[in-house]
Amino acid sequence: MSVIEEVKQRVDIVDIVSQYTSLTKSGRILRGLCPFHSEKTPSFFVYPEQQNWHCFGACGTGGDVFSFVMKKEGIDFGEALRLLGERAGVSIPSRPEPGAGRDEKERLYQTNEAAARYFHELILNSPAAEKAKDYVANRGLSLETVTGFQLGFSLNSWDALKEYLEERGYNENELLSGGLVTEKETGGSYDRFRNRLMFPIHDTKGHIIGFGARALDDSLPKYLNSPQTAVFDKSGSLYGIDLAAPAIRDQDMAVIVEGFMDAITAHQCGFNNVVASMGTAVTEKQINTLKRLTRNLVLALDADAAGEEAMLRSVGYENTLGAEVRVIVLPEGKDPDSVIKEDARTWQDLLGKALPIMDYTFNMITASLDLSTARDKSLAVDRLLPIIAEMKDIVRQGHYLEKLSRLVNVTERNLENVLRQIRPTLARPWVKAARQRVPEQALRPVYSSPLEEYCLALLLQHPELKKCSQEPLPEYFECTENREIFTAWQQSGDILSLKGGLDTTIQEHLDSIMDRMKKKDLEDNRIEPRYTDCVLRLRERFLRSLEVKRAAVLALEAELGGSAAELAKLEEQGIDISTQLGEVFIQKSRGAGIKGGKK
Ligand SMILES: [Zn+2]
């Protein structure tokens, strides 16, 4: 998780805004006097579920927690991030000296690569590696596989690796920061990995970022990984990604398994699009990495972990990915390694039968219910509706609302009403449950928007678009990082000054957008229509979301008996939004006409 995401997870917009203006809770939203303009009747609203705010009064503007603090304190994004980070107990790296971080990372990759070569050489040639060789042979791995994955062996020694690397010019500090040795309390250090089968872990670019290591005796833990380092973050890494990336791209699908051996066996049997999460729960960060290669993910889940995992994470995964995640459930007591070894066709069959994760969740929740009874119908709605409510993709949300409606024989319209009214009370216990189970995981869905990023990429690669009459507003960008990049772009002359103006915490995000776009070559004559289409879609999404917020406020005002003038003003704003949406539609259809005409 990036520090920005971490701060978003830990800070609640309600707490922050409450320090500047007093808020009263009314249903799903909170209202108060606008802290940005002076008023007598409150027209400032906070939406805790979306973690954003909007002023329907003189300001007519809104945003997330970062934009609130920036506006209120008159500070830039970097300062707001550090202020909120301090409050949330998240330490934010300060701007490093240019180039310093890069050199340190390069050196860590080199150190890891030297260590991997050493471990690999040992498993191939050292008599001391008998046990490691036996283990690998028992698991049915071929020499080709051992070489392909550069598996290795660490000697049962406190300083063999350390001595080897120091002789080759690596110093103790470098070994410490790479996590290859562990510091002694009495000073000095010793080899972290001893008498273990070594699995080098790569990033997508092929650098070795860390190691997984399996004990070859009774030592605990059975699996030991590199600690967090400047280049290794287990929660964001995927084992086998370097070897799997081409196949994932070609087949436009990635399969996520849990263990090192599962991934290795899959590759040996020709299933090259498989990566391992190296832990039970798949993280948002891992999904983000895969997202650059494909939008089609299949999770291979253990029979026992499957239910919880699918239910707790489904919507988060899909919101991050902007696509459907499917799930296969392995036969009880089996892991992918054993399934594939027994019969590769079983694995192929399972993949073919993979269920969309929401359908799987439906099955799982309704399996124990008798849907002919009123009580169980209501239980099914109680448990499924909050999950449906979290969906960001309205088409998918509609699909599952319809499915639920058929299942319990209640009209979609009625379910929609329930969805609107009881969403917060139902959703909260669910979120709380997720929080208790997986404290280190993302609690709120991490918003990422392919549309926003595509728009930015076009702008960054085609400076001539700056002259284009269509321009998005900063508010169109829901994702904080994207909005920051957009505002920096507005103020900058070229990509270098843009980079200079960005906070360091956002540079990585910018790099990833640029990286992805390099792969897409667009014909020059299609850039402008694509860009215009992008802006229109962003505008449409923005207006729709504004309309939802306005409708919620109007409903609330009507309920609380707001003044006729207030109500009329909100109605008018609604008409205005509809008019603007109408314009978007007209422009979109004109765009389609032009494109069609060119053919
Ligand atoms: Zn205001």
Coordinates of C-alpha atoms and ligand atoms in Angstrom, one line a residue:
M1 CA 0.0 0.0 0.0
S2 CA 1.4 3.4 -0.8
V3 CA 1.7 5.9 2.0
I4 CA -1.1 8.0 0.5
E5 CA -3.4 5.0 0.6
E6 CA -2.3 4.1 4.1
V7 CA -3.2 7.7 5.3
K8 CA -6.6 7.5 3.5
Q9 CA -7.2 4.2 5.3
R10 CA -6.4 5.5 8.7
V11 CA -7.9 8.9 8.6
D12 CA -11.7 9.5 8.8
I13 CA -12.9 12.6 7.0
V14 CA -15.6 13.1 9.7
D15 CA -12.9 13.5 12.4
I16 CA -10.9 15.9 10.4
V17 CA -13.8 18.1 9.2
S18 CA -15.3 18.1 12.7
Q19 CA -12.2 20.0 13.9
Y20 CA -13.2 23.0 11.7
T21 CA -17.0 22.9 11.8
S22 CA -19.5 21.1 13.9
L23 CA -21.3 18.4 12.1
T24 CA -24.7 16.8 12.8
K25 CA -25.5 13.3 11.6
S26 CA -28.6 12.8 9.6
G27 CA -29.1 9.4 8.1
R28 CA -26.1 8.4 6.0
I29 CA -24.7 11.9 5.8
L30 CA -23.4 14.7 8.0
R31 CA -24.2 18.4 7.6
G32 CA -22.7 21.6 9.0
L33 CA -22.0 25.2 8.3
C34 CA -19.6 25.5 5.4
P35 CA -16.1 26.2 6.8
F36 CA -15.2 27.9 3.5
H37 CA -17.9 30.5 3.1
S38 CA -20.1 32.3 5.7
E39 CA -23.7 31.1 5.9
K40 CA -26.6 30.8 8.3
T41 CA -28.2 27.6 7.2
P42 CA -25.9 24.6 6.7
S43 CA -25.3 23.6 3.1
F44 CA -22.0 21.7 3.7
F45 CA -22.2 17.9 3.7
V46 CA -19.9 15.1 4.5
Y47 CA -20.3 11.6 3.0
P48 CA -18.6 9.1 5.3
E49 CA -19.0 6.2 3.0
Q50 CA -17.3 7.9 0.1
Q51 CA -15.0 9.8 2.4
N52 CA -15.7 13.0 0.7
W53 CA -17.5 16.4 1.1
H54 CA -19.5 18.8 -0.9
C55 CA -20.8 22.4 -0.3
F56 CA -24.1 23.0 -2.0
G57 CA -24.0 26.6 -1.1
A58 CA -21.9 29.5 -2.4
C59 CA -18.8 27.3 -3.0
G60 CA -20.5 24.6 -5.0
T61 CA -17.4 22.5 -4.7
G62 CA -16.2 19.4 -2.9
G63 CA -13.4 16.9 -2.7
D64 CA -11.7 14.3 -0.4
V65 CA -9.9 14.7 2.9
F66 CA -6.7 15.9 1.3
S67 CA -8.4 18.7 -0.7
F68 CA -10.3 19.7 2.4
V69 CA -7.1 20.1 4.5
M70 CA -5.3 21.8 1.6
K71 CA -8.1 24.3 1.1
K72 CA -8.6 25.0 4.8
E73 CA -5.0 25.3 5.7
G74 CA -3.8 26.9 2.5
I75 CA -1.1 24.3 2.0
D76 CA 0.0 22.0 -0.8
F77 CA -0.6 18.3 -1.2
G78 CA 2.7 17.2 0.2
E79 CA 2.2 19.3 3.4
A80 CA -1.4 18.1 3.8
L81 CA -0.2 14.5 3.4
R82 CA 2.5 15.0 6.1
L83 CA 0.0 16.7 8.4
L84 CA -2.5 13.9 8.1
G85 CA 0.2 11.3 8.2
E86 CA 1.4 12.6 11.5
R87 CA -2.1 12.4 12.9
A88 CA -2.5 8.9 11.6
G89 CA 0.9 7.7 12.7
V90 CA 2.1 7.0 9.2
S91 CA 5.6 8.2 8.5
I92 CA 5.9 9.9 5.2
P93 CA 9.4 9.9 3.5
S94 CA 10.8 13.3 3.0
R95 CA 12.0 14.4 -0.4
P96 CA 15.3 12.4 -0.9
E97 CA 18.3 13.8 -2.6
P98 CA 18.0 13.2 -6.3
G99 CA 19.5 9.9 -7.5
A100 CA 20.4 8.8 -4.0
G101 CA 17.5 6.3 -3.6
R102 CA 18.0 4.9 -7.1
D103 CA 21.6 4.1 -6.5
E104 CA 20.8 2.4 -3.2
K105 CA 18.2 0.2 -4.9
E106 CA 20.6 -0.7 -7.7
R107 CA 23.1 -1.8 -5.1
L108 CA 20.5 -3.9 -3.3
Y109 CA 19.5 -5.7 -6.5
Q110 CA 23.2 -6.4 -7.2
T111 CA 23.7 -7.8 -3.7
N112 CA 20.6 -10.0 -4.0
E113 CA 21.7 -11.2 -7.4
A114 CA 25.1 -12.1 -6.1
A115 CA 23.5 -14.0 -3.2
A116 CA 21.1 -15.8 -5.5
R117 CA 24.0 -17.0 -7.7
Y118 CA 25.8 -18.2 -4.6
F119 CA 22.8 -20.2 -3.3
H120 CA 22.1 -21.6 -6.8
E121 CA 25.7 -22.7 -7.3
L122 CA 25.5 -24.6 -3.9
I123 CA 22.3 -26.5 -4.8
L124 CA 23.8 -27.6 -8.1
N125 CA 27.3 -28.5 -6.9
S126 CA 27.7 -28.7 -3.1
P127 CA 27.7 -32.0 -1.4
A128 CA 26.2 -30.2 1.6
A129 CA 23.0 -29.6 -0.4
E130 CA 21.9 -33.3 -0.5
K131 CA 18.8 -32.6 1.6
A132 CA 17.8 -29.7 -0.6
K133 CA 18.3 -31.8 -3.7
D134 CA 16.3 -34.6 -2.2
Y135 CA 13.5 -32.3 -1.3
V136 CA 13.3 -30.8 -4.8
A137 CA 13.4 -34.3 -6.4
N138 CA 10.7 -35.6 -4.1
R139 CA 8.5 -32.7 -5.2
G140 CA 9.1 -33.8 -8.8
L141 CA 10.9 -30.7 -10.0
S142 CA 13.2 -31.1 -13.0
L143 CA 16.7 -29.6 -13.3
E144 CA 15.3 -27.2 -15.9
T145 CA 12.8 -25.9 -13.4
V146 CA 15.4 -25.6 -10.6
T147 CA 17.5 -23.6 -13.0
G148 CA 14.6 -21.6 -14.4
F149 CA 13.5 -20.4 -11.0
Q150 CA 17.1 -20.2 -9.8
L151 CA 16.4 -22.2 -6.7
G152 CA 19.2 -22.4 -4.2
F153 CA 20.5 -23.7 -1.0
S154 CA 21.9 -21.8 2.1
L155 CA 24.6 -23.6 4.1
N156 CA 24.0 -24.5 7.7
S157 CA 26.4 -21.8 8.7
W158 CA 26.3 -18.4 10.5
D159 CA 28.6 -16.6 8.2
A160 CA 29.1 -18.4 4.9
L161 CA 27.1 -16.0 2.8
K162 CA 28.4 -13.0 4.6
E163 CA 32.0 -14.0 4.0
Y164 CA 31.3 -14.9 0.4
L165 CA 29.7 -11.5 -0.3
E166 CA 32.2 -9.5 1.7
E167 CA 35.1 -11.0 -0.3
R168 CA 33.3 -9.8 -3.4
G169 CA 33.2 -6.2 -2.2
Y170 CA 29.8 -6.0 -0.5
N171 CA 30.0 -4.4 3.0
E172 CA 28.1 -5.4 6.1
N173 CA 25.8 -2.4 5.9
E174 CA 24.6 -3.4 2.4
L175 CA 24.0 -6.9 3.6
L176 CA 22.0 -5.6 6.6
S177 CA 19.9 -3.2 4.5
G178 CA 19.2 -6.1 2.0
G179 CA 18.0 -8.3 4.9
L180 CA 20.6 -11.0 4.1
V181 CA 22.2 -10.9 7.5
T182 CA 20.6 -10.2 10.9
E183 CA 22.1 -7.8 13.4
K184 CA 23.3 -9.3 16.7
E185 CA 22.5 -7.4 19.9
T186 CA 26.1 -7.6 20.9
G187 CA 27.2 -6.0 17.6
G188 CA 28.1 -7.7 14.3
S189 CA 25.7 -9.8 12.3
Y190 CA 25.0 -13.4 11.1
D191 CA 23.5 -15.0 8.0
R192 CA 19.7 -14.8 8.1
F193 CA 19.1 -17.9 5.9
R194 CA 20.7 -21.1 7.2
N195 CA 20.1 -24.7 5.9
R196 CA 17.2 -23.7 3.8
L197 CA 15.9 -24.2 0.2
M198 CA 16.1 -20.7 -1.3
F199 CA 13.5 -19.1 -3.6
P200 CA 14.6 -15.8 -5.1
I201 CA 11.7 -13.4 -5.5
H202 CA 11.7 -11.1 -8.5
D203 CA 9.8 -7.9 -9.4
T204 CA 8.1 -7.5 -12.8
K205 CA 11.3 -6.0 -14.2
G206 CA 13.2 -9.1 -13.2
H207 CA 15.3 -7.7 -10.4
I208 CA 15.7 -10.0 -7.4
I209 CA 14.1 -8.1 -4.6
G210 CA 14.2 -10.7 -1.8
F211 CA 14.1 -14.4 -0.9
G212 CA 11.7 -16.9 0.4
A213 CA 13.3 -19.8 2.3
R214 CA 12.0 -23.2 3.3
A215 CA 13.5 -25.0 6.3
L216 CA 15.1 -28.4 5.5
D217 CA 15.0 -29.5 9.1
D218 CA 12.6 -28.9 12.0
S219 CA 13.5 -25.2 12.3
L220 CA 10.8 -22.7 12.6
P221 CA 9.4 -20.9 10.9
K222 CA 9.0 -23.4 8.1
Y223 CA 9.0 -20.5 5.6
L224 CA 11.2 -17.5 6.3
N225 CA 11.1 -14.5 4.0
S226 CA 13.4 -11.5 3.6
P227 CA 12.3 -8.6 5.9
Q228 CA 10.9 -5.4 4.4
T229 CA 13.7 -3.5 2.7
A230 CA 14.0 -0.6 0.3
V231 CA 13.3 -3.0 -2.5
F232 CA 11.2 -5.7 -0.9
D233 CA 7.6 -5.4 0.4
K234 CA 6.1 -8.8 0.7
S235 CA 2.5 -7.5 0.6
G236 CA 3.1 -6.1 -2.8
S237 CA 5.2 -8.8 -4.3
L238 CA 4.1 -11.8 -6.4
Y239 CA 6.3 -14.9 -6.6
G240 CA 7.0 -15.9 -10.2
I241 CA 5.8 -12.6 -11.8
D242 CA 8.9 -12.2 -13.9
L243 CA 8.4 -15.6 -15.5
A244 CA 4.7 -15.4 -15.7
A245 CA 4.3 -11.8 -17.1
P246 CA 4.6 -12.7 -20.8
A247 CA 2.0 -15.6 -20.5
I248 CA -0.3 -13.4 -18.4
R249 CA -0.2 -10.7 -21.1
D250 CA -0.6 -13.3 -24.0
Q251 CA -3.5 -15.2 -22.3
D252 CA -4.9 -12.0 -20.8
M253 CA -5.4 -13.9 -17.6
A254 CA -3.5 -14.4 -14.3
V255 CA -4.1 -17.2 -11.8
I256 CA -3.1 -16.5 -8.2
V257 CA -2.1 -19.4 -6.0
E258 CA -0.7 -19.3 -2.5
G259 CA 2.6 -21.1 -2.2
F260 CA 6.0 -21.1 -3.9
M261 CA 5.7 -24.8 -4.8
D262 CA 2.2 -24.3 -6.3
A263 CA 3.5 -21.7 -8.7
I264 CA 6.6 -23.7 -9.6
T265 CA 4.7 -26.9 -10.3
A266 CA 2.2 -25.0 -12.4
H267 CA 5.0 -23.5 -14.6
Q268 CA 6.7 -26.9 -14.9
C269 CA 3.4 -28.3 -16.3
G270 CA 3.0 -25.5 -18.8
F271 CA 0.6 -23.3 -16.9
N272 CA 2.8 -20.2 -17.2
N273 CA 0.3 -17.6 -16.2
V274 CA 0.4 -18.5 -12.5
V275 CA 1.9 -16.4 -9.7
A276 CA 1.9 -17.0 -5.9
S277 CA 0.7 -14.5 -3.3
M278 CA 3.0 -15.9 -0.7
G279 CA 0.3 -15.5 1.9
T280 CA -3.4 -16.4 2.4
A281 CA -5.0 -13.1 1.6
V282 CA -4.3 -11.4 -1.7
T283 CA -3.6 -7.7 -1.2
E284 CA -4.8 -4.7 -3.1
K285 CA -1.2 -3.9 -4.0
Q286 CA -0.7 -7.3 -5.6
I287 CA -3.9 -6.7 -7.6
N288 CA -2.5 -3.4 -8.7
T289 CA 0.7 -5.0 -9.9
L290 CA -1.3 -7.6 -12.0
K291 CA -3.7 -4.9 -13.3
R292 CA -0.9 -3.7 -15.5
L293 CA -0.8 -7.0 -17.3
T294 CA -4.4 -8.1 -17.4
R295 CA -7.8 -7.4 -15.9
N296 CA -8.8 -11.0 -15.7
L297 CA -7.9 -12.7 -12.4
V298 CA -8.6 -16.1 -11.1
L299 CA -8.0 -16.8 -7.4
A300 CA -7.3 -20.5 -6.5
L301 CA -8.5 -20.7 -3.0
D302 CA -8.2 -23.4 -0.3
A303 CA -11.5 -25.0 0.5
D304 CA -11.4 -23.7 4.1
A305 CA -10.2 -20.2 3.5
A306 CA -12.3 -19.7 0.4
G307 CA -15.5 -18.5 1.8
E308 CA -14.2 -15.7 4.0
E309 CA -11.6 -14.6 1.5
A310 CA -14.1 -14.3 -1.3
M311 CA -16.7 -12.5 0.8
L312 CA -14.5 -10.1 2.5
R313 CA -12.4 -9.1 -0.4
S314 CA -14.5 -9.5 -3.5
V315 CA -15.8 -6.0 -4.0
G316 CA -12.5 -4.5 -3.0
Y317 CA -10.6 -6.5 -5.6
E318 CA -13.2 -5.8 -8.3
N319 CA -13.3 -2.1 -7.5
T320 CA -9.5 -1.9 -7.7
L321 CA -9.3 -3.9 -10.9
G322 CA -12.3 -2.5 -12.6
A323 CA -13.1 -6.0 -13.9
E324 CA -14.4 -9.3 -12.8
V325 CA -12.4 -11.6 -10.5
R326 CA -13.2 -15.3 -10.7
V327 CA -12.5 -18.0 -8.2
I328 CA -11.8 -21.7 -8.2
V329 CA -12.2 -23.7 -5.1
L330 CA -9.8 -26.6 -4.7
P331 CA -11.0 -30.0 -3.6
E332 CA -10.8 -30.3 0.2
G333 CA -7.3 -30.9 1.5
K334 CA -5.7 -30.3 -1.9
D335 CA -3.4 -27.5 -3.0
P336 CA -2.7 -26.5 -6.7
D337 CA 0.6 -28.3 -6.5
S338 CA -1.0 -31.7 -5.8
V339 CA -4.0 -31.1 -8.1
I340 CA -1.8 -30.3 -11.1
K341 CA 0.6 -33.2 -10.4
E342 CA -2.2 -35.7 -10.1
D343 CA -3.8 -34.7 -13.4
A344 CA -3.2 -31.5 -15.3
R345 CA -6.7 -31.9 -16.8
T346 CA -8.4 -31.5 -13.4
W347 CA -6.6 -28.1 -13.1
Q348 CA -7.8 -27.1 -16.6
D349 CA -11.3 -28.2 -15.7
L350 CA -11.3 -26.2 -12.5
L351 CA -10.1 -23.1 -14.4
G352 CA -12.9 -23.6 -17.0
K353 CA -15.5 -23.7 -14.2
A354 CA -14.2 -20.7 -12.3
L355 CA -17.1 -18.6 -11.0
P356 CA -17.3 -14.9 -10.8
I357 CA -16.4 -14.1 -7.2
M358 CA -19.8 -12.5 -6.5
D359 CA -21.6 -15.5 -7.8
Y360 CA -19.4 -17.6 -5.7
T361 CA -20.3 -15.4 -2.7
F362 CA -24.0 -15.7 -3.5
N363 CA -23.7 -19.5 -3.6
M364 CA -21.8 -19.6 -0.3
I365 CA -24.2 -17.4 1.6
T366 CA -27.4 -19.0 0.3
A367 CA -26.1 -22.6 0.6
S368 CA -27.1 -22.8 4.2
L369 CA -30.4 -21.0 3.8
D370 CA -33.9 -22.2 2.8
L371 CA -35.0 -19.5 0.4
S372 CA -38.7 -20.6 0.6
T373 CA -38.9 -19.1 4.1
A374 CA -39.4 -15.4 4.8
R375 CA -36.8 -15.5 7.5
D376 CA -34.0 -16.9 5.3
K377 CA -34.9 -14.6 2.4
S378 CA -34.5 -11.7 4.7
L379 CA -31.2 -13.1 6.0
A380 CA -29.9 -13.5 2.4
V381 CA -30.8 -9.8 1.7
D382 CA -29.2 -8.7 5.0
R383 CA -25.9 -10.4 4.0
L384 CA -25.8 -9.8 0.3
L385 CA -27.1 -6.3 -0.1
P386 CA -24.3 -4.6 1.8
I387 CA -21.8 -6.3 -0.5
I388 CA -23.7 -5.3 -3.6
A389 CA -23.9 -1.8 -2.2
E390 CA -20.1 -1.5 -2.1
M391 CA -19.8 -2.1 -5.8
K392 CA -18.5 0.8 -7.8
D393 CA -19.4 -0.5 -11.2
I394 CA -23.1 0.3 -11.6
V395 CA -23.6 -2.2 -14.4
R396 CA -22.3 -5.0 -12.2
Q397 CA -24.2 -3.7 -9.3
G398 CA -27.4 -3.8 -11.3
H399 CA -26.7 -7.3 -12.4
Y400 CA -26.4 -8.6 -8.9
L401 CA -29.3 -6.6 -7.6
E402 CA -31.4 -8.4 -10.3
K403 CA -30.0 -11.7 -9.3
L404 CA -30.8 -11.1 -5.7
S405 CA -34.3 -9.9 -6.6
R406 CA -35.0 -13.2 -8.5
L407 CA -33.5 -15.2 -5.7
V408 CA -35.7 -13.8 -2.9
N409 CA -38.6 -12.8 -5.1
V410 CA -38.6 -9.2 -4.1
T411 CA -38.8 -6.5 -6.8
E412 CA -35.5 -4.8 -7.8
R413 CA -37.1 -1.4 -7.0
N414 CA -37.8 -2.4 -3.5
L415 CA -34.3 -3.8 -3.0
E416 CA -32.9 -0.6 -4.4
N417 CA -34.9 1.4 -1.8
V418 CA -33.5 -0.8 0.9
L419 CA -30.0 -0.4 -0.6
R420 CA -30.3 3.4 -0.3
Q421 CA -31.8 3.5 3.1
I422 CA -30.1 0.9 5.2
R423 CA -26.8 0.8 3.5
P424 CA -24.7 2.4 6.3
T425 CA -26.1 0.4 9.2
L426 CA -25.7 -2.9 7.3
A427 CA -22.4 -2.0 5.7
R428 CA -20.7 -1.0 8.9
P429 CA -20.6 -4.3 10.8
W430 CA -19.3 -5.9 7.6
V431 CA -16.5 -3.4 7.3
K432 CA -15.7 -3.8 11.0
A433 CA -15.5 -7.6 10.6
A434 CA -13.0 -7.2 7.7
R435 CA -11.0 -4.8 9.9
Q436 CA -10.7 -7.3 12.7
R437 CA -9.7 -10.2 10.5
V438 CA -7.1 -8.5 8.3
P439 CA -5.8 -5.5 10.2
E440 CA -2.9 -4.9 7.8
Q441 CA -5.1 -4.9 4.8
A442 CA -6.9 -2.2 3.0
L443 CA -10.1 -1.4 4.8
R444 CA -11.7 0.9 2.3
P445 CA -11.5 0.1 -1.3
V446 CA -8.5 1.6 -2.8
Y447 CA -9.8 3.8 -5.7
S448 CA -8.0 3.5 -8.9
S449 CA -9.4 4.6 -12.1
P450 CA -8.2 3.4 -15.4
L451 CA -10.3 6.1 -17.1
E452 CA -8.6 8.9 -15.1
E453 CA -5.2 7.4 -15.7
Y454 CA -5.8 7.0 -19.4
C455 CA -6.8 10.6 -19.7
L456 CA -3.7 11.7 -17.8
A457 CA -1.5 9.5 -20.0
L458 CA -2.9 11.1 -23.1
L459 CA -2.3 14.6 -21.7
L460 CA 1.3 13.8 -20.6
Q461 CA 2.3 12.2 -23.9
H462 CA 0.6 14.7 -26.2
P463 CA 1.4 18.3 -25.0
E464 CA -0.6 19.6 -28.0
L465 CA -3.8 18.6 -26.1
K466 CA -3.3 21.5 -23.8
K467 CA -4.7 23.7 -26.6
C468 CA -7.8 21.5 -26.9
S469 CA -11.0 23.2 -25.9
Q470 CA -12.2 20.3 -23.8
E471 CA -10.5 20.2 -20.4
P472 CA -11.4 18.3 -17.3
L473 CA -11.8 20.0 -14.0
P474 CA -9.6 18.8 -11.1
E475 CA -12.8 17.6 -9.4
Y476 CA -13.4 15.0 -12.2
F477 CA -10.5 13.0 -10.7
E478 CA -11.7 11.0 -7.8
C479 CA -8.3 9.4 -7.1
T480 CA -6.2 11.8 -5.0
E481 CA -2.9 10.9 -6.8
N482 CA -4.5 11.5 -10.2
R483 CA -6.0 14.8 -9.2
E484 CA -2.6 16.0 -8.0
I485 CA -0.9 14.9 -11.2
F486 CA -3.6 16.7 -13.2
T487 CA -3.2 20.0 -11.2
A488 CA 0.5 19.8 -11.6
W489 CA 0.1 19.3 -15.3
Q490 CA -2.1 22.4 -15.6
Q491 CA 0.6 24.5 -14.0
S492 CA 3.6 23.0 -15.8
G493 CA 5.2 23.7 -19.1
D494 CA 6.6 20.3 -19.8
I495 CA 7.1 16.8 -18.2
L496 CA 10.3 17.7 -16.4
S497 CA 8.8 20.7 -14.6
L498 CA 5.7 18.6 -13.9
K499 CA 7.9 16.0 -12.2
G500 CA 9.7 18.7 -10.2
G501 CA 6.4 20.1 -9.0
L502 CA 5.1 16.8 -7.7
D503 CA 5.5 15.4 -4.2
T504 CA 7.9 12.4 -4.1
T505 CA 5.1 10.2 -2.8
I506 CA 3.3 10.7 -6.2
Q507 CA 6.3 10.2 -8.5
E508 CA 6.0 6.4 -8.5
H509 CA 2.3 6.6 -9.5
L510 CA 3.2 9.0 -12.3
D511 CA 6.0 6.6 -13.5
S512 CA 3.6 3.7 -13.5
I513 CA 1.1 5.6 -15.7
M514 CA 3.8 6.6 -18.1
D515 CA 5.2 3.0 -18.2
R516 CA 1.9 1.5 -19.1
M517 CA 1.2 4.0 -21.8
K518 CA 4.5 3.4 -23.5
K519 CA 3.2 0.0 -24.5
K520 CA 0.1 1.5 -26.2
D521 CA 0.9 3.1 -29.6
L522 CA -1.9 5.3 -30.8
E523 CA -2.2 6.6 -34.3
D524 CA -1.8 10.3 -34.1
N525 CA -5.0 11.2 -35.9
R526 CA -7.0 9.4 -33.2
I527 CA -5.5 11.1 -30.2
E528 CA -7.9 14.1 -30.0
P529 CA -11.2 12.1 -30.4
R530 CA -10.0 9.7 -27.8
Y531 CA -9.1 12.4 -25.4
T532 CA -12.4 14.3 -26.0
D533 CA -14.3 11.0 -25.3
C534 CA -12.3 10.5 -22.1
V535 CA -13.1 14.0 -20.8
L536 CA -16.8 13.5 -21.6
R537 CA -16.8 10.3 -19.7
L538 CA -15.1 11.8 -16.7
R539 CA -17.5 14.7 -16.8
E540 CA -20.5 12.3 -17.0
R541 CA -19.2 10.3 -14.1
F542 CA -18.6 13.5 -12.1
L543 CA -22.1 14.8 -12.8
R544 CA -23.7 11.5 -11.9
S545 CA -21.9 11.3 -8.6
L546 CA -22.9 14.9 -7.9
E547 CA -26.5 14.1 -8.7
V548 CA -26.5 11.2 -6.2
K549 CA -25.1 13.5 -3.5
R550 CA -27.6 16.2 -4.3
A551 CA -30.5 13.8 -4.2
A552 CA -29.4 12.6 -0.8
V553 CA -29.3 16.1 0.5
L554 CA -32.7 17.0 -1.0
A555 CA -34.3 13.9 0.5
L556 CA -32.8 14.9 3.9
E557 CA -33.9 18.5 3.6
A558 CA -37.4 17.4 2.7
E559 CA -37.5 15.0 5.7
L560 CA -36.2 17.7 8.1
G561 CA -38.7 20.2 6.8
G562 CA -36.1 22.5 5.2
S563 CA -37.3 25.9 4.0
A564 CA -39.1 26.2 0.7
A565 CA -36.2 28.4 -0.6
E566 CA -33.6 25.8 0.3
L567 CA -35.6 23.0 -1.4
A568 CA -36.2 25.1 -4.5
K569 CA -32.4 25.9 -4.7
L570 CA -31.6 22.2 -4.6
E571 CA -34.2 21.4 -7.2
E572 CA -32.7 24.0 -9.4
Q573 CA -29.3 22.6 -9.0
G574 CA -30.8 19.2 -10.0
I575 CA -32.1 20.7 -13.2
D576 CA -28.8 22.2 -13.8
I577 CA -27.0 18.9 -13.4
S578 CA -29.5 17.2 -15.8
T579 CA -29.0 19.9 -18.4
Q580 CA -25.2 19.4 -18.2
L581 CA -25.7 15.6 -18.4
G582 CA -27.8 16.2 -21.5
E583 CA -25.0 18.2 -23.1
V584 CA -22.6 15.4 -22.4
F585 CA -24.9 13.0 -24.2
I586 CA -25.3 15.3 -27.2
Q587 CA -21.5 15.7 -27.4
K588 CA -20.9 12.0 -27.0
S589 CA -23.4 11.1 -29.8
R590 CA -21.8 13.7 -32.1
G591 CA -18.4 12.2 -31.4
A592 CA -19.7 8.8 -32.3
G593 CA -21.1 10.3 -35.5
I594 CA -17.8 11.7 -36.6
K595 CA -16.0 8.5 -35.9
G596 CA -18.6 6.5 -37.8
G597 CA -18.4 8.9 -40.7
K598 CA -14.6 8.5 -41.2
K599 CA -14.9 4.7 -41.8
Ligands
ZN1 ZN -19.4 26.6 1.0

